Amino acid sequence: MRLIEARRDRYRRLAKELGYRSRAAFKLIQADRKYHIFRRGQVVLDLGSAPGGWLQVASKAVGEEGLVVGVDVKKVEGLAKNVIVIQRDIYDEALASDLLKISSSGYDVVLSDLSPNTSGIWELDHNRQIDMTERVLDLSSILLRKNGSLFMKVFDGERFKDIIKKARTYFLSVSTSKPEASRKQSSEVYVYCRSFVASRIASRTSL
Ligand SMILES: C[S@@+](CC[C@H](N)C(=O)[O-])C[C@H]1O[C@@H](n2cnc3c(N)ncnc32)[C@H](O)[C@@H]1O
């Protein structure tokens, strides 16, 4: 077995053992250890949340006094009491206003592990994923509370720098990393954006 497959297998086995719904859960656990993304009582939004590994990690981290809201085109069921999942496309025009109906004062943390259905054509997949990331930044600019943070997956490539540039207009600090649980040969990079500058917030009244 090649080293990469062995590592993937290790995380898959570990996810099963620990009751996580995806290997991806470990990417968020490792990122939280590095950046201290979560605090108890926070309100968290997870975009692209099926099958629910990140929801489990966030739910545990914010505790019973917190709330985790997931959005995915796929159905996700059977999670903890502090988790709500809505089955929806991130491009749905009513999404931001519906999410504000769930938490009218906004969200402390936005997470995004969104991936398009990959075609194998690298340029096409990169462009689709970057378009999604732009949408994540736009939604975050509407939904985040002052000083909120965003942790998101971005496919590396030609437009990666545009995303970083856009993120820097909304956040005081933007860092990139590749968690150990992310395959080395994959083009995904994780971007952590801290201290949302609320004065640049898009007007919520126009929703
Ligand atoms: C890599 S998976 C997320 C895994 C998740 N973080 C976990 O730990 O279980 C990416 C998700 O993005 C979702 N997705 C892709 N395009 C979407 C869209 N336009 N709107 C909402 N969800 C979307 C997919 O359905 C898929 O479940």
CSV table of C-alpha atoms and ligand atoms in Angstrom, one decimal:
chain,number,residue,atom,x,y,z
A,1,MET,CA,0.0,0.0,0.0
A,2,ARG,CA,1.3,3.4,-0.9
A,3,LEU,CA,2.0,5.9,1.9
A,4,ILE,CA,-0.8,8.3,0.8
A,5,GLU,CA,-3.4,5.5,0.8
A,6,ALA,CA,-2.1,4.2,4.2
A,7,ARG,CA,-2.6,7.7,5.7
A,8,ARG,CA,-6.1,8.1,4.2
A,9,ASP,CA,-6.9,4.6,5.5
A,10,ARG,CA,-5.6,5.6,9.0
A,11,TYR,CA,-7.9,8.6,9.2
A,12,ARG,CA,-10.9,6.7,7.8
A,13,ARG,CA,-10.4,4.0,10.5
A,14,LEU,CA,-9.9,6.6,13.2
A,15,ALA,CA,-13.1,8.4,12.1
A,16,LYS,CA,-15.0,5.1,12.4
A,17,GLU,CA,-13.5,4.4,15.8
A,18,LEU,CA,-14.3,7.8,17.2
A,19,GLY,CA,-17.7,8.0,15.6
A,20,TYR,CA,-17.0,10.9,13.2
A,21,ARG,CA,-19.0,10.9,10.0
A,22,SER,CA,-16.0,11.9,7.8
A,23,ARG,CA,-12.2,11.8,7.7
A,24,ALA,CA,-12.6,15.6,7.1
A,25,ALA,CA,-13.4,16.0,10.8
A,26,PHE,CA,-9.7,15.6,11.6
A,27,LYS,CA,-8.8,18.6,9.3
A,28,LEU,CA,-11.0,20.8,11.5
A,29,ILE,CA,-9.7,19.3,14.7
A,30,GLN,CA,-6.1,20.0,13.7
A,31,ALA,CA,-7.0,23.5,12.5
A,32,ASP,CA,-8.7,24.2,15.8
A,33,ARG,CA,-5.6,23.0,17.7
A,34,LYS,CA,-3.5,25.4,15.7
A,35,TYR,CA,-5.8,28.5,15.5
A,36,HIS,CA,-8.2,28.1,18.5
A,37,ILE,CA,-11.2,28.7,16.2
A,38,PHE,CA,-14.0,27.8,18.6
A,39,ARG,CA,-15.2,29.0,22.0
A,40,ARG,CA,-18.1,27.6,24.1
A,41,GLY,CA,-21.4,29.3,23.4
A,42,GLN,CA,-20.6,30.5,19.9
A,43,VAL,CA,-22.9,30.4,16.9
A,44,VAL,CA,-21.3,28.7,14.0
A,45,LEU,CA,-22.3,28.3,10.3
A,46,ASP,CA,-21.0,25.4,8.3
A,47,LEU,CA,-21.4,25.7,4.5
A,48,GLY,CA,-21.2,22.4,2.6
A,49,SER,CA,-21.7,20.3,5.7
A,50,ALA,CA,-22.7,16.8,4.6
A,51,PRO,CA,-22.1,14.1,5.8
A,52,GLY,CA,-21.5,16.0,9.0
A,53,GLY,CA,-18.0,15.5,10.4
A,54,TRP,CA,-17.3,19.2,10.8
A,55,LEU,CA,-20.8,19.7,12.3
A,56,GLN,CA,-19.8,17.1,15.0
A,57,VAL,CA,-16.5,18.8,15.8
A,58,ALA,CA,-18.1,22.3,16.0
A,59,SER,CA,-21.1,21.0,18.0
A,60,LYS,CA,-18.7,19.5,20.6
A,61,ALA,CA,-16.5,22.6,20.7
A,62,VAL,CA,-19.3,25.2,21.2
A,63,GLY,CA,-21.2,23.0,23.7
A,64,GLU,CA,-24.9,23.0,24.6
A,65,GLU,CA,-25.0,26.7,25.0
A,66,GLY,CA,-23.8,27.2,21.5
A,67,LEU,CA,-25.5,26.6,18.1
A,68,VAL,CA,-24.2,25.1,14.8
A,69,VAL,CA,-26.1,25.6,11.6
A,70,GLY,CA,-25.2,23.5,8.6
A,71,VAL,CA,-26.1,24.1,4.9
A,72,ASP,CA,-25.8,21.5,2.2
A,73,VAL,CA,-27.6,20.4,-1.0
A,74,LYS,CA,-27.6,16.9,0.6
A,75,LYS,CA,-29.7,15.9,3.5
A,76,VAL,CA,-27.9,15.6,6.9
A,77,GLU,CA,-29.8,14.1,9.8
A,78,GLY,CA,-29.4,12.7,13.3
A,79,LEU,CA,-27.0,15.1,14.9
A,80,ALA,CA,-26.8,16.7,18.4
A,81,LYS,CA,-29.4,19.0,19.8
A,82,ASN,CA,-27.4,22.1,19.2
A,83,VAL,CA,-27.2,21.4,15.4
A,84,ILE,CA,-29.7,22.6,12.8
A,85,VAL,CA,-29.1,21.6,9.1
A,86,ILE,CA,-30.9,23.2,6.2
A,87,GLN,CA,-30.9,21.4,2.9
A,88,ARG,CA,-30.1,24.3,0.5
A,89,ASP,CA,-27.8,25.5,-2.3
A,90,ILE,CA,-25.4,28.1,-1.2
A,91,TYR,CA,-26.4,30.2,-4.3
A,92,ASP,CA,-30.0,30.4,-3.2
A,93,GLU,CA,-30.8,34.1,-3.1
A,94,ALA,CA,-32.9,33.8,0.1
A,95,LEU,CA,-30.2,31.9,2.0
A,96,ALA,CA,-28.6,34.8,3.9
A,97,SER,CA,-31.9,36.2,5.1
A,98,ASP,CA,-33.1,32.7,6.1
A,99,LEU,CA,-29.9,32.2,8.1
A,100,LEU,CA,-30.4,35.5,9.8
A,101,LYS,CA,-33.9,34.3,10.8
A,102,ILE,CA,-32.1,31.4,12.6
A,103,SER,CA,-29.6,33.7,14.4
A,104,SER,CA,-30.7,37.4,14.0
A,105,SER,CA,-27.5,38.7,15.6
A,106,GLY,CA,-25.3,36.9,13.1
A,107,TYR,CA,-22.6,34.2,13.4
A,108,ASP,CA,-19.3,34.1,15.3
A,109,VAL,CA,-17.6,31.6,12.9
A,110,VAL,CA,-18.3,30.6,9.3
A,111,LEU,CA,-16.8,27.3,8.1
A,112,SER,CA,-16.7,26.1,4.5
A,113,ASP,CA,-15.4,22.8,3.2
A,114,LEU,CA,-17.4,23.2,0.0
A,115,SER,CA,-16.3,21.2,-3.0
A,116,PRO,CA,-18.0,21.1,-6.4
A,117,ASN,CA,-18.5,17.7,-8.1
A,118,THR,CA,-15.1,17.4,-9.6
A,119,SER,CA,-14.8,16.7,-13.3
A,120,GLY,CA,-11.1,15.8,-13.4
A,121,ILE,CA,-10.5,18.8,-15.6
A,122,TRP,CA,-8.3,20.7,-13.2
A,123,GLU,CA,-8.9,24.2,-14.5
A,124,LEU,CA,-12.7,23.7,-14.5
A,125,ASP,CA,-12.7,22.3,-11.0
A,126,HIS,CA,-10.5,25.1,-9.7
A,127,ASN,CA,-12.7,27.8,-11.3
A,128,ARG,CA,-15.9,26.2,-9.9
A,129,GLN,CA,-14.5,25.9,-6.4
A,130,ILE,CA,-13.1,29.5,-6.4
A,131,ASP,CA,-16.5,30.8,-7.5
A,132,MET,CA,-18.0,29.0,-4.5
A,133,THR,CA,-15.3,30.5,-2.3
A,134,GLU,CA,-16.3,34.0,-3.5
A,135,ARG,CA,-19.8,33.2,-2.5
A,136,VAL,CA,-18.6,32.1,0.9
A,137,LEU,CA,-16.8,35.4,1.4
A,138,ASP,CA,-19.9,37.4,0.3
A,139,LEU,CA,-22.2,35.4,2.6
A,140,SER,CA,-19.6,35.8,5.5
A,141,SER,CA,-19.6,39.6,4.9
A,142,ILE,CA,-23.4,39.6,5.5
A,143,LEU,CA,-23.6,37.1,8.3
A,144,LEU,CA,-20.5,37.4,10.5
A,145,ARG,CA,-20.6,39.3,13.8
A,146,LYS,CA,-17.9,41.9,14.5
A,147,ASN,CA,-14.5,40.2,15.0
A,148,GLY,CA,-15.9,36.9,13.7
A,149,SER,CA,-13.8,34.4,11.8
A,150,LEU,CA,-13.9,32.3,8.7
A,151,PHE,CA,-12.2,28.9,8.1
A,152,MET,CA,-12.5,27.7,4.5
A,153,LYS,CA,-11.2,25.3,1.9
A,154,VAL,CA,-9.8,26.9,-1.2
A,155,PHE,CA,-8.4,25.0,-4.3
A,156,ASP,CA,-5.0,26.3,-5.0
A,157,GLY,CA,-4.3,27.7,-8.5
A,158,GLU,CA,-4.4,30.8,-10.6
A,159,ARG,CA,-7.2,32.5,-8.8
A,160,PHE,CA,-6.1,31.6,-5.3
A,161,LYS,CA,-4.4,35.0,-4.8
A,162,ASP,CA,-7.6,36.8,-5.8
A,163,ILE,CA,-9.4,35.1,-2.9
A,164,ILE,CA,-6.7,36.0,-0.4
A,165,LYS,CA,-6.8,39.6,-1.7
A,166,LYS,CA,-10.6,39.7,-1.3
A,167,ALA,CA,-10.4,38.1,2.2
A,168,ARG,CA,-7.9,40.8,3.3
A,169,THR,CA,-10.5,43.5,2.6
A,170,TYR,CA,-12.9,41.9,5.2
A,171,PHE,CA,-10.5,40.5,7.8
A,172,LEU,CA,-7.5,41.9,9.8
A,173,SER,CA,-5.6,38.7,9.5
A,174,VAL,CA,-5.5,35.9,6.8
A,175,SER,CA,-3.4,32.8,7.1
A,176,THR,CA,-3.1,29.7,5.0
A,177,SER,CA,-2.3,26.1,6.0
A,178,LYS,CA,-2.6,22.5,5.1
A,179,PRO,CA,-3.7,20.3,8.0
A,180,GLU,CA,-1.8,17.0,8.3
A,181,ALA,CA,-5.1,15.1,7.6
A,182,SER,CA,-5.3,16.8,4.2
A,183,ARG,CA,-3.7,14.8,1.4
A,184,LYS,CA,-0.3,16.3,0.4
A,185,GLN,CA,-1.0,15.8,-3.4
A,186,SER,CA,-4.5,17.4,-3.3
A,187,SER,CA,-4.7,21.0,-4.3
A,188,GLU,CA,-6.8,22.1,-1.3
A,189,VAL,CA,-5.4,24.7,1.1
A,190,TYR,CA,-7.2,25.9,4.2
A,191,VAL,CA,-7.5,29.6,4.8
A,192,TYR,CA,-8.2,31.0,8.3
A,193,CYS,CA,-9.5,34.6,8.4
A,194,ARG,CA,-9.6,36.3,11.7
A,195,SER,CA,-11.2,39.5,13.1
A,196,PHE,CA,-13.9,40.4,10.7
A,197,VAL,CA,-14.1,44.2,10.2
A,198,ALA,CA,-17.7,44.9,10.7
A,199,SER,CA,-17.6,48.4,9.4
A,200,ARG,CA,-17.2,46.9,5.9
A,201,ILE,CA,-20.3,44.7,6.4
A,202,ALA,CA,-22.7,44.7,3.5
A,203,SER,CA,-26.0,46.3,4.5
A,204,ARG,CA,-28.2,43.7,6.1
A,205,THR,CA,-31.2,45.9,5.5
A,206,SER,CA,-30.9,45.3,1.7
A,207,LEU,CA,-31.5,41.6,2.1
B,1,LIG,C1,-16.1,17.7,1.2
B,1,LIG,S1,-17.8,17.7,1.5
B,1,LIG,C2,-17.9,18.4,3.1
B,1,LIG,C3,-17.5,17.5,4.2
B,1,LIG,C4,-17.8,18.0,5.6
B,1,LIG,N1,-17.0,19.1,6.0
B,1,LIG,C5,-17.7,16.9,6.6
B,1,LIG,O1,-16.8,17.0,7.5
B,1,LIG,O2,-18.5,16.0,6.6
B,1,LIG,C6,-18.4,19.1,0.5
B,1,LIG,C7,-19.9,19.3,0.5
B,1,LIG,O3,-20.2,20.5,-0.3
B,1,LIG,C8,-21.5,20.3,-0.7
B,1,LIG,N2,-21.9,21.2,-1.8
B,1,LIG,C9,-21.3,21.3,-3.0
B,1,LIG,N3,-21.9,22.3,-3.7
B,1,LIG,C10,-22.8,22.9,-2.9
B,1,LIG,C11,-23.7,23.9,-3.1
B,1,LIG,N4,-23.8,24.6,-4.3
B,1,LIG,N5,-24.6,24.3,-2.1
B,1,LIG,C12,-24.5,23.6,-0.9
B,1,LIG,N6,-23.7,22.5,-0.7
B,1,LIG,C13,-22.8,22.2,-1.7
B,1,LIG,C14,-21.5,18.8,-1.2
B,1,LIG,O4,-22.9,18.4,-1.2
B,1,LIG,C15,-20.7,18.2,-0.1
B,1,LIG,O5,-21.5,17.6,0.9
